[in-house]
Coordinates of C-alpha atoms (C1' of nucleotides) in Angstrom, one line a residue:
Chain E
M5 CA 0.0 0.0 0.0
D6 CA 3.0 2.3 0.2
N7 CA 5.1 1.4 -2.8
K8 CA 4.2 4.3 -5.0
P9 CA 5.0 5.3 -8.6
A10 CA 5.3 9.0 -8.9
N11 CA 3.4 11.3 -6.6
N12 CA 0.8 13.8 -7.9
F13 CA -1.5 16.4 -6.4
L14 CA -4.4 13.9 -6.1
H15 CA -2.3 11.5 -4.2
Q16 CA -1.5 14.3 -1.8
I17 CA -5.1 15.2 -1.4
V18 CA -6.2 11.6 -0.7
A19 CA -3.3 11.0 1.7
E20 CA -4.3 14.1 3.6
D21 CA -7.9 13.1 3.7
L22 CA -7.0 9.7 5.1
E23 CA -4.6 11.2 7.6
A24 CA -7.1 13.8 8.8
G25 CA -9.8 11.1 9.1
R26 CA -12.0 12.9 6.6
V27 CA -12.4 9.5 4.9
S28 CA -11.7 6.1 6.3
E29 CA -11.1 4.5 2.9
V30 CA -10.7 5.6 -0.6
I31 CA -13.4 4.8 -3.1
T32 CA -13.0 6.0 -6.7
R33 CA -14.8 5.1 -9.9
F34 CA -14.2 5.0 -13.6
P35 CA -17.4 6.3 -15.2
P36 CA -17.4 6.0 -19.0
E37 CA -20.5 6.6 -21.0
P38 CA -20.9 3.6 -23.3
N39 CA -21.0 5.6 -26.5
G40 CA -17.7 4.7 -28.0
Y41 CA -14.5 2.7 -27.5
L42 CA -12.0 3.7 -24.8
H43 CA -8.9 5.4 -26.0
V44 CA -5.5 6.3 -24.6
G45 CA -7.0 9.3 -22.8
H46 CA -9.3 7.0 -20.9
A47 CA -6.3 4.9 -20.1
K48 CA -4.9 7.8 -18.1
S49 CA -8.2 8.1 -16.2
I50 CA -8.3 4.4 -15.6
C51 CA -4.8 4.2 -14.4
L52 CA -5.5 7.2 -12.1
N53 CA -8.7 5.9 -10.6
F54 CA -7.8 2.3 -10.3
G55 CA -4.2 3.2 -9.4
M56 CA -5.5 5.5 -6.6
A57 CA -7.5 2.7 -5.1
E58 CA -4.7 0.2 -5.4
R59 CA -2.2 2.6 -3.8
F60 CA -4.3 3.4 -0.8
G61 CA -5.9 0.1 -0.3
G62 CA -9.4 1.2 -1.4
Q63 CA -11.6 0.2 -4.2
C64 CA -12.5 1.5 -7.7
N65 CA -15.9 0.9 -9.3
L66 CA -16.6 0.6 -13.0
R67 CA -19.8 2.5 -13.6
F68 CA -21.5 3.2 -16.9
D69 CA -22.8 6.7 -17.0
D70 CA -25.6 5.6 -19.3
T71 CA -28.0 8.5 -19.0
N72 CA -28.4 9.2 -22.8
P73 CA -29.9 6.1 -24.5
E74 CA -29.7 7.5 -27.9
K75 CA -25.9 7.4 -28.2
E76 CA -25.2 4.3 -26.2
S77 CA -25.1 0.6 -27.1
P78 CA -24.3 -2.8 -25.6
E79 CA -21.4 -3.1 -28.0
Y80 CA -19.6 -0.3 -26.1
V81 CA -20.6 -1.7 -22.8
A82 CA -18.9 -4.9 -23.7
S83 CA -15.8 -3.4 -25.2
I84 CA -15.2 -1.1 -22.3
Q85 CA -15.2 -3.9 -19.8
E86 CA -12.9 -5.9 -21.9
D87 CA -10.5 -3.0 -22.2
V88 CA -10.4 -2.3 -18.5
R89 CA -9.7 -5.9 -17.7
W90 CA -7.1 -6.1 -20.4
L91 CA -5.3 -3.2 -18.8
G92 CA -5.1 -5.3 -15.8
Y93 CA -7.6 -3.8 -13.5
Q94 CA -10.4 -5.4 -11.5
W95 CA -13.3 -3.2 -10.4
A96 CA -15.0 -3.7 -7.1
G97 CA -18.0 -5.9 -7.1
E98 CA -20.3 -6.0 -10.1
V99 CA -20.3 -3.5 -12.9
R100 CA -22.6 -0.6 -12.0
Y101 CA -24.9 1.4 -14.2
A102 CA -26.3 4.9 -13.6
S103 CA -29.5 3.4 -15.1
S104 CA -29.9 1.1 -12.2
Y105 CA -30.3 4.2 -10.0
F106 CA -33.0 5.8 -12.1
Q107 CA -35.8 5.2 -9.6
Q108 CA -33.7 6.8 -6.8
F109 CA -33.0 9.8 -9.1
Y110 CA -36.6 10.2 -9.8
D111 CA -37.5 10.1 -6.1
W112 CA -34.9 12.7 -5.5
A113 CA -36.3 14.8 -8.2
V114 CA -39.6 14.7 -6.5
H115 CA -37.9 15.6 -3.3
L116 CA -36.4 18.7 -4.9
V117 CA -39.8 19.7 -6.2
E118 CA -41.3 19.3 -2.8
Q119 CA -38.7 21.6 -1.4
G120 CA -39.4 24.1 -4.0
D121 CA -35.9 23.6 -5.5
A122 CA -37.0 22.4 -8.9
Y123 CA -39.8 23.1 -11.4
V124 CA -41.2 21.8 -14.6
C125 CA -40.4 24.2 -17.5
D126 CA -42.3 24.3 -20.8
L127 CA -39.8 26.4 -22.7
N128 CA -38.5 24.6 -25.8
A129 CA -34.8 24.3 -26.5
E130 CA -34.5 27.6 -28.5
Q131 CA -36.5 29.5 -25.9
A132 CA -34.5 28.1 -23.1
R133 CA -31.3 29.2 -24.8
E134 CA -32.7 32.7 -25.1
Y135 CA -33.7 32.9 -21.5
R136 CA -30.3 31.5 -20.4
G137 CA -28.6 34.8 -21.4
T138 CA -25.0 34.8 -22.6
L139 CA -21.5 34.7 -21.1
T140 CA -21.7 38.4 -20.4
E141 CA -25.4 39.0 -19.9
P142 CA -27.5 37.4 -17.1
G143 CA -30.4 35.2 -18.0
R144 CA -34.1 35.8 -17.3
N145 CA -36.4 33.7 -15.2
S146 CA -38.5 31.2 -17.0
P147 CA -42.2 32.1 -17.0
F148 CA -42.8 28.7 -15.5
R149 CA -40.4 29.2 -12.7
E150 CA -43.1 30.0 -10.1
R151 CA -45.4 27.1 -10.7
S152 CA -46.8 25.7 -7.5
I153 CA -45.3 22.6 -5.9
E154 CA -48.6 20.8 -6.5
D155 CA -48.5 21.6 -10.2
N156 CA -44.9 20.7 -10.5
L157 CA -45.5 17.4 -8.8
D158 CA -48.4 16.6 -11.1
L159 CA -46.5 17.7 -14.2
L160 CA -43.4 15.7 -13.3
A161 CA -45.5 12.6 -12.7
R162 CA -47.1 13.0 -16.1
M163 CA -43.7 13.5 -17.7
K164 CA -42.7 10.2 -16.3
A165 CA -46.0 8.7 -17.4
G166 CA -45.2 9.6 -21.0
E167 CA -48.0 12.2 -21.4
F168 CA -45.8 14.8 -23.1
D169 CA -43.8 14.9 -26.2
E170 CA -40.0 15.0 -26.3
G171 CA -38.7 18.5 -25.9
S172 CA -42.0 19.9 -24.6
K173 CA -41.1 19.9 -21.0
V174 CA -38.0 19.6 -18.7
L175 CA -37.4 19.5 -15.0
R176 CA -35.0 22.3 -13.9
A177 CA -33.3 23.2 -10.7
K178 CA -34.3 26.5 -9.3
I179 CA -31.0 28.2 -8.6
D180 CA -30.0 31.5 -10.2
M181 CA -30.6 32.7 -13.7
A182 CA -28.1 35.5 -13.1
S183 CA -25.2 33.4 -12.0
P184 CA -22.0 34.1 -13.8
N185 CA -21.6 30.3 -13.9
M186 CA -23.9 29.2 -16.7
N187 CA -24.3 25.8 -15.1
L188 CA -26.2 27.4 -12.2
R189 CA -28.8 29.2 -14.5
D190 CA -31.6 26.8 -13.6
P191 CA -29.9 23.7 -15.1
I192 CA -31.9 21.0 -16.7
L193 CA -32.3 17.9 -14.5
Y194 CA -34.6 15.7 -16.6
R195 CA -35.6 15.6 -20.3
I196 CA -38.1 13.6 -22.1
R197 CA -36.6 10.9 -24.4
K198 CA -38.9 8.3 -25.8
A199 CA -36.1 6.0 -26.6
V200 CA -35.3 2.4 -25.7
H201 CA -32.5 2.2 -23.3
H202 CA -29.9 -0.6 -23.6
Q203 CA -30.3 -1.5 -19.9
T204 CA -33.8 -0.4 -18.9
G205 CA -35.6 -0.9 -22.1
S206 CA -38.8 1.2 -22.3
E207 CA -39.2 1.5 -18.5
W208 CA -38.4 5.2 -18.6
C209 CA -39.2 8.0 -21.0
I210 CA -37.5 10.7 -19.0
Y211 CA -33.8 10.6 -18.4
P212 CA -31.6 12.5 -16.0
T213 CA -28.9 14.8 -17.3
Y214 CA -25.2 14.2 -16.5
D215 CA -25.5 16.9 -13.8
F216 CA -28.5 15.3 -12.1
A217 CA -26.9 11.9 -12.1
H218 CA -23.2 12.0 -11.5
G219 CA -22.9 13.3 -8.0
Q220 CA -25.8 11.2 -6.8
E221 CA -24.3 8.1 -8.4
D222 CA -21.1 8.8 -6.5
A223 CA -23.0 9.4 -3.3
I224 CA -24.9 6.1 -3.7
E225 CA -21.7 4.2 -4.2
G226 CA -19.9 5.9 -1.4
V227 CA -17.3 7.3 -3.8
T228 CA -15.0 9.5 -1.7
H229 CA -13.0 11.1 -4.5
S230 CA -14.8 11.7 -7.8
I231 CA -12.0 12.4 -10.3
C232 CA -12.9 14.0 -13.6
T233 CA -11.3 16.2 -16.2
L234 CA -10.9 19.9 -16.2
E235 CA -13.9 20.8 -18.3
F236 CA -16.2 19.7 -15.5
E237 CA -14.7 22.2 -13.1
D238 CA -17.5 24.7 -13.7
H239 CA -20.0 21.9 -12.9
R240 CA -18.6 21.4 -9.4
P241 CA -20.8 24.1 -7.8
L242 CA -23.8 22.3 -9.2
Y243 CA -22.5 18.9 -8.2
D244 CA -22.2 20.3 -4.6
W245 CA -25.5 22.2 -4.8
L246 CA -27.4 19.0 -5.6
L247 CA -25.6 17.0 -2.9
D248 CA -26.4 19.8 -0.4
H249 CA -30.1 19.7 -1.3
L250 CA -30.7 16.0 -1.4
P251 CA -30.7 13.4 1.4
V252 CA -27.8 11.5 -0.1
P253 CA -26.2 8.7 1.9
S254 CA -22.6 10.0 1.5
R255 CA -20.7 13.1 0.6
P256 CA -18.3 12.6 -2.4
R257 CA -16.0 15.4 -3.5
Q258 CA -15.1 16.2 -7.1
Y259 CA -11.5 16.8 -8.2
E260 CA -10.4 17.7 -11.7
F261 CA -7.2 16.9 -13.6
G262 CA -6.0 17.8 -17.1
R263 CA -7.0 15.4 -19.8
L264 CA -4.4 13.8 -22.0
N265 CA -3.6 15.3 -25.4
L266 CA -1.1 13.5 -27.7
N267 CA 0.4 15.1 -30.7
Y268 CA -0.2 13.5 -34.2
T269 CA -3.3 12.0 -32.6
V270 CA -7.0 12.7 -32.1
T271 CA -8.6 11.7 -28.9
S272 CA -12.2 12.6 -29.2
K273 CA -14.8 9.9 -29.4
R274 CA -16.7 11.9 -32.0
K275 CA -13.7 12.1 -34.3
L276 CA -12.6 8.5 -33.7
K277 CA -16.1 7.4 -34.6
Q278 CA -16.0 9.5 -37.8
L279 CA -12.7 7.7 -38.8
V280 CA -14.5 4.4 -38.3
D281 CA -17.8 5.4 -39.9
E282 CA -16.1 6.8 -43.0
G283 CA -13.9 3.9 -43.4
V284 CA -10.6 5.7 -43.0
V285 CA -9.6 2.9 -40.7
D286 CA -10.8 -0.7 -40.5
G287 CA -12.7 -0.3 -37.2
W288 CA -12.3 0.9 -33.6
D289 CA -9.6 -1.7 -33.1
D290 CA -7.6 -0.8 -36.2
P291 CA -3.9 -0.8 -35.1
R292 CA -3.6 2.8 -36.2
M293 CA -6.3 3.9 -33.8
P294 CA -5.4 5.4 -30.3
T295 CA -8.1 3.3 -28.8
I296 CA -7.2 0.7 -26.2
S297 CA -8.3 -2.1 -28.5
G298 CA -6.4 -0.5 -31.4
M299 CA -3.2 -0.3 -29.4
R300 CA -3.8 -3.8 -28.2
R301 CA -4.0 -5.0 -31.8
R302 CA -1.0 -3.0 -32.6
G303 CA 1.0 -4.9 -30.1
F304 CA 1.1 -2.5 -27.2
T305 CA 1.2 -4.2 -23.8
P306 CA -0.9 -3.3 -20.7
A307 CA 2.4 -2.7 -18.9
A308 CA 3.6 -0.2 -21.5
I309 CA 0.4 1.7 -21.4
R310 CA 0.5 1.8 -17.6
K311 CA 4.1 2.9 -17.7
F312 CA 3.3 5.7 -20.1
C313 CA 0.5 6.9 -17.8
E314 CA 3.0 6.9 -15.0
M315 CA 5.5 8.9 -17.0
I316 CA 3.2 11.7 -18.1
G317 CA 2.0 12.4 -14.6
V318 CA -1.3 14.0 -13.4
T319 CA -1.7 17.8 -13.1
R320 CA -4.2 20.5 -13.7
S321 CA -2.4 22.0 -16.6
D322 CA -3.4 20.9 -20.1
G323 CA -0.5 20.2 -22.3
V324 CA 0.3 18.1 -25.3
V325 CA 2.3 15.0 -24.7
D326 CA 4.8 14.0 -27.4
V327 CA 3.8 10.6 -28.9
A328 CA 7.5 9.8 -28.6
M329 CA 6.9 9.2 -24.9
L330 CA 4.3 6.6 -25.7
E331 CA 6.7 5.0 -28.2
H332 CA 9.4 5.0 -25.7
A333 CA 7.2 3.2 -23.2
I334 CA 6.4 0.3 -25.5
R335 CA 9.9 0.0 -26.9
D336 CA 11.2 -0.1 -23.3
D337 CA 8.9 -2.9 -22.4
L338 CA 9.3 -4.9 -25.6
N339 CA 13.1 -4.5 -25.6
D340 CA 13.1 -6.3 -22.2
N341 CA 10.5 -8.9 -23.0
A342 CA 10.1 -9.6 -26.6
P343 CA 11.8 -12.6 -28.1
R344 CA 14.0 -11.8 -31.1
A345 CA 13.4 -13.2 -34.6
M346 CA 14.3 -12.5 -38.1
C347 CA 12.1 -11.2 -40.9
V348 CA 13.0 -10.0 -44.4
L349 CA 10.5 -7.4 -45.6
R350 CA 11.8 -6.8 -49.1
P351 CA 13.4 -10.1 -50.1
L352 CA 16.5 -10.2 -52.3
K353 CA 17.8 -13.7 -53.0
V354 CA 21.4 -14.6 -52.1
V355 CA 23.0 -17.7 -53.5
L356 CA 25.9 -19.0 -51.6
T357 CA 27.8 -20.6 -54.4
D358 CA 30.2 -22.5 -52.2
Y359 CA 27.4 -24.0 -50.0
P360 CA 26.2 -27.5 -51.0
E361 CA 22.8 -27.7 -52.6
G362 CA 20.4 -29.5 -50.3
Q363 CA 22.5 -29.1 -47.2
V364 CA 20.7 -27.8 -44.1
E365 CA 22.5 -26.7 -40.9
Q366 CA 20.3 -26.2 -37.9
L367 CA 21.9 -23.2 -36.2
S368 CA 20.8 -22.2 -32.7
A369 CA 20.2 -18.7 -31.8
P370 CA 19.2 -17.1 -28.4
A371 CA 15.7 -15.7 -28.3
H372 CA 17.0 -12.7 -26.5
P373 CA 20.4 -11.1 -26.1
S374 CA 20.3 -10.9 -22.3
R375 CA 17.2 -12.9 -21.2
E376 CA 18.5 -16.5 -21.1
D377 CA 15.2 -17.6 -19.6
L378 CA 13.6 -16.9 -23.0
G379 CA 15.5 -19.8 -24.5
S380 CA 16.6 -20.3 -28.0
R381 CA 15.4 -21.2 -31.4
E382 CA 16.6 -23.2 -34.4
L383 CA 17.5 -21.4 -37.6
P384 CA 17.9 -23.6 -40.7
F385 CA 20.8 -22.4 -42.9
T386 CA 20.8 -23.2 -46.6
R387 CA 22.5 -22.4 -49.9
E388 CA 19.7 -20.0 -50.9
L389 CA 18.4 -17.4 -48.6
Y390 CA 16.8 -13.9 -48.5
I391 CA 18.2 -10.7 -47.2
D392 CA 16.5 -7.3 -47.3
A393 CA 17.0 -5.5 -50.6
G394 CA 18.0 -2.5 -48.6
D395 CA 20.9 -4.3 -47.2
F396 CA 22.8 -4.7 -50.4
L397 CA 24.6 -2.3 -52.6
E398 CA 27.0 -3.0 -55.5
E399 CA 29.2 -0.3 -54.1
A400 CA 28.9 2.0 -51.2
N401 CA 30.9 4.3 -49.0
K402 CA 32.3 3.3 -45.6
K403 CA 29.2 4.4 -43.7
F404 CA 27.2 1.6 -45.3
K405 CA 27.6 -1.3 -42.9
R406 CA 25.8 -3.9 -44.9
L407 CA 26.6 -6.1 -47.9
V408 CA 28.6 -4.7 -50.8
L409 CA 30.2 -6.5 -53.7
G410 CA 33.6 -7.7 -52.7
K411 CA 32.9 -7.0 -49.1
R412 CA 31.8 -9.0 -46.1
V413 CA 28.8 -8.9 -43.9
R414 CA 27.8 -11.1 -41.0
L415 CA 24.5 -12.9 -41.3
R416 CA 22.9 -12.6 -37.9
N417 CA 23.4 -15.7 -35.8
A418 CA 25.2 -17.4 -38.8
Y419 CA 28.1 -17.1 -41.2
V420 CA 30.0 -14.2 -42.4
I421 CA 29.6 -14.0 -46.2
E422 CA 31.3 -12.1 -49.0
A423 CA 29.4 -10.9 -52.0
D424 CA 30.9 -11.8 -55.4
S425 CA 28.4 -10.7 -58.1
A426 CA 25.0 -9.2 -58.7
V427 CA 22.5 -10.7 -61.2
K428 CA 20.4 -8.2 -62.9
D429 CA 17.2 -8.2 -64.9
D430 CA 16.8 -6.4 -68.2
A431 CA 16.0 -3.2 -66.5
G432 CA 19.2 -3.3 -64.6
N433 CA 17.7 -4.1 -61.2
V434 CA 19.6 -6.4 -59.0
I435 CA 17.5 -9.6 -58.6
E436 CA 20.0 -11.9 -57.0
V437 CA 23.4 -11.8 -55.4
H438 CA 26.0 -14.5 -55.6
A439 CA 28.2 -14.8 -52.6
H440 CA 30.2 -17.3 -50.6
T441 CA 30.6 -18.1 -47.0
V442 CA 33.7 -17.3 -45.0
P443 CA 34.7 -20.6 -43.4
N444 CA 34.5 -21.3 -39.7
T445 CA 32.7 -18.1 -38.8
I446 CA 29.7 -19.4 -36.8
G447 CA 30.2 -17.6 -33.5
L448 CA 33.7 -16.6 -34.6
D449 CA 35.5 -13.8 -36.4
P450 CA 37.1 -14.6 -39.8
E451 CA 40.5 -16.3 -39.3
D452 CA 42.1 -13.9 -41.7
G453 CA 41.3 -11.0 -39.4
I454 CA 39.1 -9.2 -41.9
K455 CA 36.0 -8.4 -39.9
P456 CA 32.7 -7.9 -41.5
K457 CA 31.3 -4.4 -41.8
G458 CA 28.0 -5.1 -40.2
V459 CA 25.3 -7.6 -39.4
I460 CA 22.1 -8.2 -41.3
Q461 CA 19.1 -10.5 -40.9
W462 CA 18.3 -13.3 -43.3
V463 CA 15.8 -16.1 -43.8
S464 CA 16.4 -19.5 -45.6
A465 CA 14.7 -19.5 -49.0
S466 CA 13.8 -23.1 -48.7
A467 CA 13.0 -23.4 -45.0
G468 CA 11.6 -19.9 -44.3
R469 CA 7.9 -19.0 -44.4
Q470 CA 6.1 -16.2 -46.1
A471 CA 4.0 -13.8 -44.2
T472 CA 1.9 -10.7 -44.4
V473 CA 3.4 -7.9 -42.5
R474 CA 1.6 -4.7 -41.9
L475 CA 3.7 -1.6 -41.4
Y476 CA 2.2 1.4 -39.8
D477 CA 3.0 5.1 -39.7
R478 CA 1.2 7.8 -37.8
L479 CA -2.4 8.3 -38.8
F480 CA -2.0 12.1 -39.1
T481 CA 0.6 14.1 -40.9
D482 CA -0.1 17.2 -38.7
A483 CA 1.2 17.4 -35.2
A484 CA -2.1 18.9 -34.0
P485 CA -4.9 17.5 -36.2
D486 CA -7.3 18.4 -33.5
K487 CA -6.5 22.1 -33.2
G488 CA -7.9 25.2 -34.7
D489 CA -10.2 25.3 -37.7
K490 CA -8.3 22.6 -39.5
D491 CA -10.4 19.7 -40.8
F492 CA -8.7 16.7 -39.3
M493 CA -10.1 14.4 -42.0
T494 CA -7.9 16.1 -44.6
L495 CA -4.9 15.6 -42.4
V496 CA -5.0 11.8 -42.5
N497 CA -1.7 10.3 -43.6
P498 CA -2.3 8.5 -46.9
A499 CA 0.7 6.2 -46.1
S500 CA -0.3 5.2 -42.6
L501 CA -0.7 1.6 -43.7
D502 CA 1.7 -0.4 -45.8
V503 CA 0.8 -4.1 -46.3
V504 CA 3.8 -6.2 -47.2
E505 CA 2.5 -9.5 -48.6
G506 CA 5.6 -11.3 -49.4
A507 CA 7.8 -11.0 -46.4
W508 CA 9.9 -13.9 -45.3
I509 CA 10.0 -15.0 -41.7
E510 CA 12.2 -17.6 -39.9
P511 CA 10.2 -20.8 -39.8
G512 CA 9.4 -20.9 -36.1
L513 CA 7.6 -17.6 -36.3
A514 CA 4.6 -19.1 -38.1
A515 CA 3.7 -21.0 -34.9
A516 CA 3.5 -17.8 -32.9
A517 CA 0.4 -17.4 -30.8
P518 CA -1.9 -14.5 -31.7
E519 CA -0.9 -11.4 -29.7
Q520 CA 2.6 -12.7 -29.2
N521 CA 5.2 -9.9 -29.4
F522 CA 8.5 -10.2 -31.1
Q523 CA 11.4 -8.0 -32.1
F524 CA 12.2 -8.5 -35.7
E525 CA 15.9 -7.6 -35.5
R526 CA 17.0 -4.4 -37.1
E527 CA 13.4 -3.6 -38.0
G528 CA 11.2 -3.2 -35.0
Y529 CA 8.7 -4.8 -32.7
F530 CA 5.9 -6.8 -34.2
V531 CA 2.9 -8.7 -33.0
A532 CA 1.1 -11.7 -34.4
D533 CA -2.3 -10.3 -35.3
R534 CA -4.9 -11.0 -32.6
F535 CA -7.6 -12.1 -35.1
E536 CA -6.0 -12.8 -38.5
H537 CA -2.7 -14.6 -37.8
S538 CA -2.6 -18.3 -38.2
E539 CA 0.2 -20.8 -38.6
S540 CA -0.8 -21.5 -42.2
A541 CA -1.1 -17.8 -43.0
P542 CA 1.0 -15.7 -40.7
V543 CA 0.1 -12.1 -40.2
F544 CA 2.2 -9.6 -38.2
N545 CA 1.5 -6.0 -37.3
M546 CA 4.3 -3.6 -36.7
T547 CA 4.0 -2.2 -33.2
I548 CA 6.9 0.3 -33.4
G549 CA 10.1 0.5 -35.3
L550 CA 13.5 0.3 -33.6
R551 CA 15.0 3.6 -32.7
D552 CA 17.1 4.7 -35.7
T553 CA 20.0 7.1 -35.2
W554 CA 21.7 6.2 -38.4
N555 CA 21.1 9.2 -40.7
N556 CA 21.6 11.7 -37.9
G557 CA 18.1 11.6 -36.5
Chain N
rU4 C1' -16.1 43.2 -21.9
rG5 C1' -18.9 37.6 -17.2
rG6 C1' -17.2 33.2 -14.6
rG7 C1' -13.7 29.2 -13.9
rG8 C1' -8.6 27.4 -14.8
rU9 C1' -3.4 27.1 -16.3
rG10 C1' 1.6 29.3 -17.2
rU11 C1' 9.1 25.9 -14.6
rC12 C1' 14.3 23.4 -20.7
rG13 C1' 11.6 21.6 -27.7
rC14 C1' 7.6 18.1 -24.8
rC15 C1' 5.8 16.0 -19.9
rA16 C1' 6.9 17.1 -14.9
rA17 C1' 9.1 17.8 -9.6
rG18 C1' 9.4 22.0 -6.6
rC19 C1' 4.8 23.9 -1.1
rG20 C1' 10.5 30.9 1.3
rG21 C1' 16.7 28.8 1.5
rC22 C1' 19.6 29.1 -3.4
rA23 C1' 16.0 24.7 -10.4
rA24 C1' 14.6 16.6 -9.4
rG25 C1' 13.5 13.2 -13.1
rG26 C1' 11.6 11.3 -17.8
rC27 C1' 11.0 12.0 -23.3
rA28 C1' 13.6 14.3 -27.3
rC29 C1' 18.3 15.9 -28.8
rC30 C1' 23.9 16.2 -29.0
rA31 C1' 29.0 13.9 -28.0
rG32 C1' 31.8 9.5 -26.7
rG33 C1' 32.3 4.0 -25.2
rU34 C1' 30.6 -1.3 -25.6
rU35 C1' 28.0 -4.4 -29.1
rU36 C1' 27.1 -10.8 -34.2
rU37 C1' 20.5 -5.9 -33.9
rG38 C1' 23.2 1.3 -37.2
rA39 C1' 18.9 -1.6 -31.3
rU40 C1' 19.8 -2.2 -26.2
rC41 C1' 23.3 -0.8 -22.5
rC42 C1' 27.1 2.7 -20.4
rU43 C1' 29.3 7.8 -19.8
rG44 C1' 28.9 12.9 -20.5
rG45 C1' 26.2 17.4 -22.3
rC46 C1' 21.5 19.9 -22.3
rA47 C1' 16.9 26.1 -17.7
rU48 C1' 22.6 31.8 -13.8
rU49 C1' 16.6 30.6 -14.6
rC50 C1' 10.9 29.5 -13.4
rG51 C1' 4.8 34.0 -18.7
rU52 C1' 6.0 39.7 -17.9
rA53 C1' 6.7 43.9 -14.6
rG54 C1' 6.9 45.7 -9.9
rG55 C1' 6.9 44.8 -4.5
rU56 C1' 7.7 42.0 0.5
rU57 C1' 12.1 39.4 2.5
rC58 C1' 18.9 38.5 4.6
rG59 C1' 16.9 35.3 0.9
rA60 C1' 11.2 34.2 -3.9
rA61 C1' 9.8 29.5 -9.1
rU62 C1' 7.7 29.4 -4.3
rC63 C1' 4.3 35.4 -0.7
rC64 C1' 1.8 40.2 -2.6
rU65 C1' 0.2 43.5 -6.8
rA66 C1' -0.6 44.5 -11.8
rC67 C1' -0.4 43.0 -16.6
rC68 C1' 0.1 39.3 -20.7
rA69 C1' -0.9 34.5 -23.0
rC70 C1' -3.5 30.1 -23.5
rC71 C1' -7.6 26.6 -22.2
rC72 C1' -12.9 25.6 -20.6
rC73 C1' -18.3 27.4 -20.0
rA74 C1' -24.1 30.1 -23.5
rG75 C1' -26.4 20.8 -25.4
rC76 C1' -33.1 19.0 -23.3
rC77 C1' -24.2 15.6 -24.6
rA78 C1' -21.0 13.6 -21.1

RNA sequence: UGGGGUGUCGCCAAGCGGCAAGGCACCAGGUUUUGAUCCUGGCAUUCGUAGGUUCGAAUCCUACCACCCCAGCCA
């Protein structure tokens, strides 16, 4: 309970509350609305809320804030639970739903009316907007503001009974139409929505607004610290007003933190949904998406995402985090834990003219340079093999540490070879390289003392397997696709996906389990696709390339 | 021009009156059968600006400036 990652201002608040005895235990909650898939911004909130409970020995609830049936669906309810679990968190007890408290909310609405603190208003949406005033001008009281308690009670009951049309009436709190805080200008508590709700069906035709639900949900669940993002700060006075005017069972407190912004990324459910709906990506879990499920499919690990959230911290300032930090987090995890393997993305055949046809040597290579516990794998070595086309040049300067005619290069985990000639097609393209092995160089330097310039990966042409490898680049070409009046849809990177159909992989890779991570040496980290990879038709997704400091940055 | 916030290195972020942590990125070396990893070193005489209080301020006070949020019967 006391081995903490970094400290942040909320940890301090909670620690002080515990110490002062203001709360005896910490109860937090992660309250998504099931109207989209969770994204990396939610991961920050999840890590914060669940992490807080973990750190202080409390509990964290998963509660769906399902007060708007028109935008929600069971698909989202399911995906959200899966994502939270995948991140490694366990919520306290059963999953909760705001909708399961609807009767209580209604009873409290009646309570407010009886106290003279709420009234039924017949203004339509446009009229209500007019009466609300503007940022600089106070609003005016609704002509329905002074209805009698009896009338309000009757009208509210009939709203609930379905007697009125959508939009014709709302229940509003009677606070202050002249408040400089717009949220206090008689905020709407209930609206009529004759929609089927994914949890309550047709039981209700009036639904509470966020403001009339959130604080009470927290109070019902005994939430002590209700953590939300900065844009709800102006709602806190209303959150408190409602709790002060209702006979709630506990008194939660709201605290706000700055939401996560990532450059080259959009994190808005609306925009992510648009990318999905317009087919820019293949779905919410497309590996290019910053959704939890997209990152999962891309090969990110829960540990890396949690590490990232720890790195960026929690504050009240809203900044833009460099995606390089997210990339660092996943590289760091995978460098430690991903087995190494070899994959040739752009195959160029090499024939070792001195190597006997039909001969196969089973070479053994460690799965990881420092993790002996990860074991080793067998690499069949044969006369014909593939290297990457980018690893050969007929002639090159000394900076080029790969294969050059007349020069040597080490085949990773195998022999040093020397290139003799290049075979070209009619157009002059190199289609094959003839080379020979330097004897006795498995695990040893050449006996003549002439060391190879570099090391390159290879795959046996006869024993290797072919695979589909998907290479990804950032989804947006602009560092701030979300900012200003730019249309983010026009900033989509046309080259964000590159599907390589004819890649060659070392034989053992075909048997990889879906979601297994690897480092394809000298290329990057890859993962066997969660849904489409199979031993007979291997499919790998690039998680992130290796850091490359070759051409000065 | 109303209200609520935030301003510390290119980015994130410690700092809570005693003399600017750390991470990312970047740069320079070293090791290396991954141009990776790893290791070493460098990287804010200065904390939005201007005043003030104090022996002493990023930390307190004042004014100003910049940016973000709020006028959904969304959350």
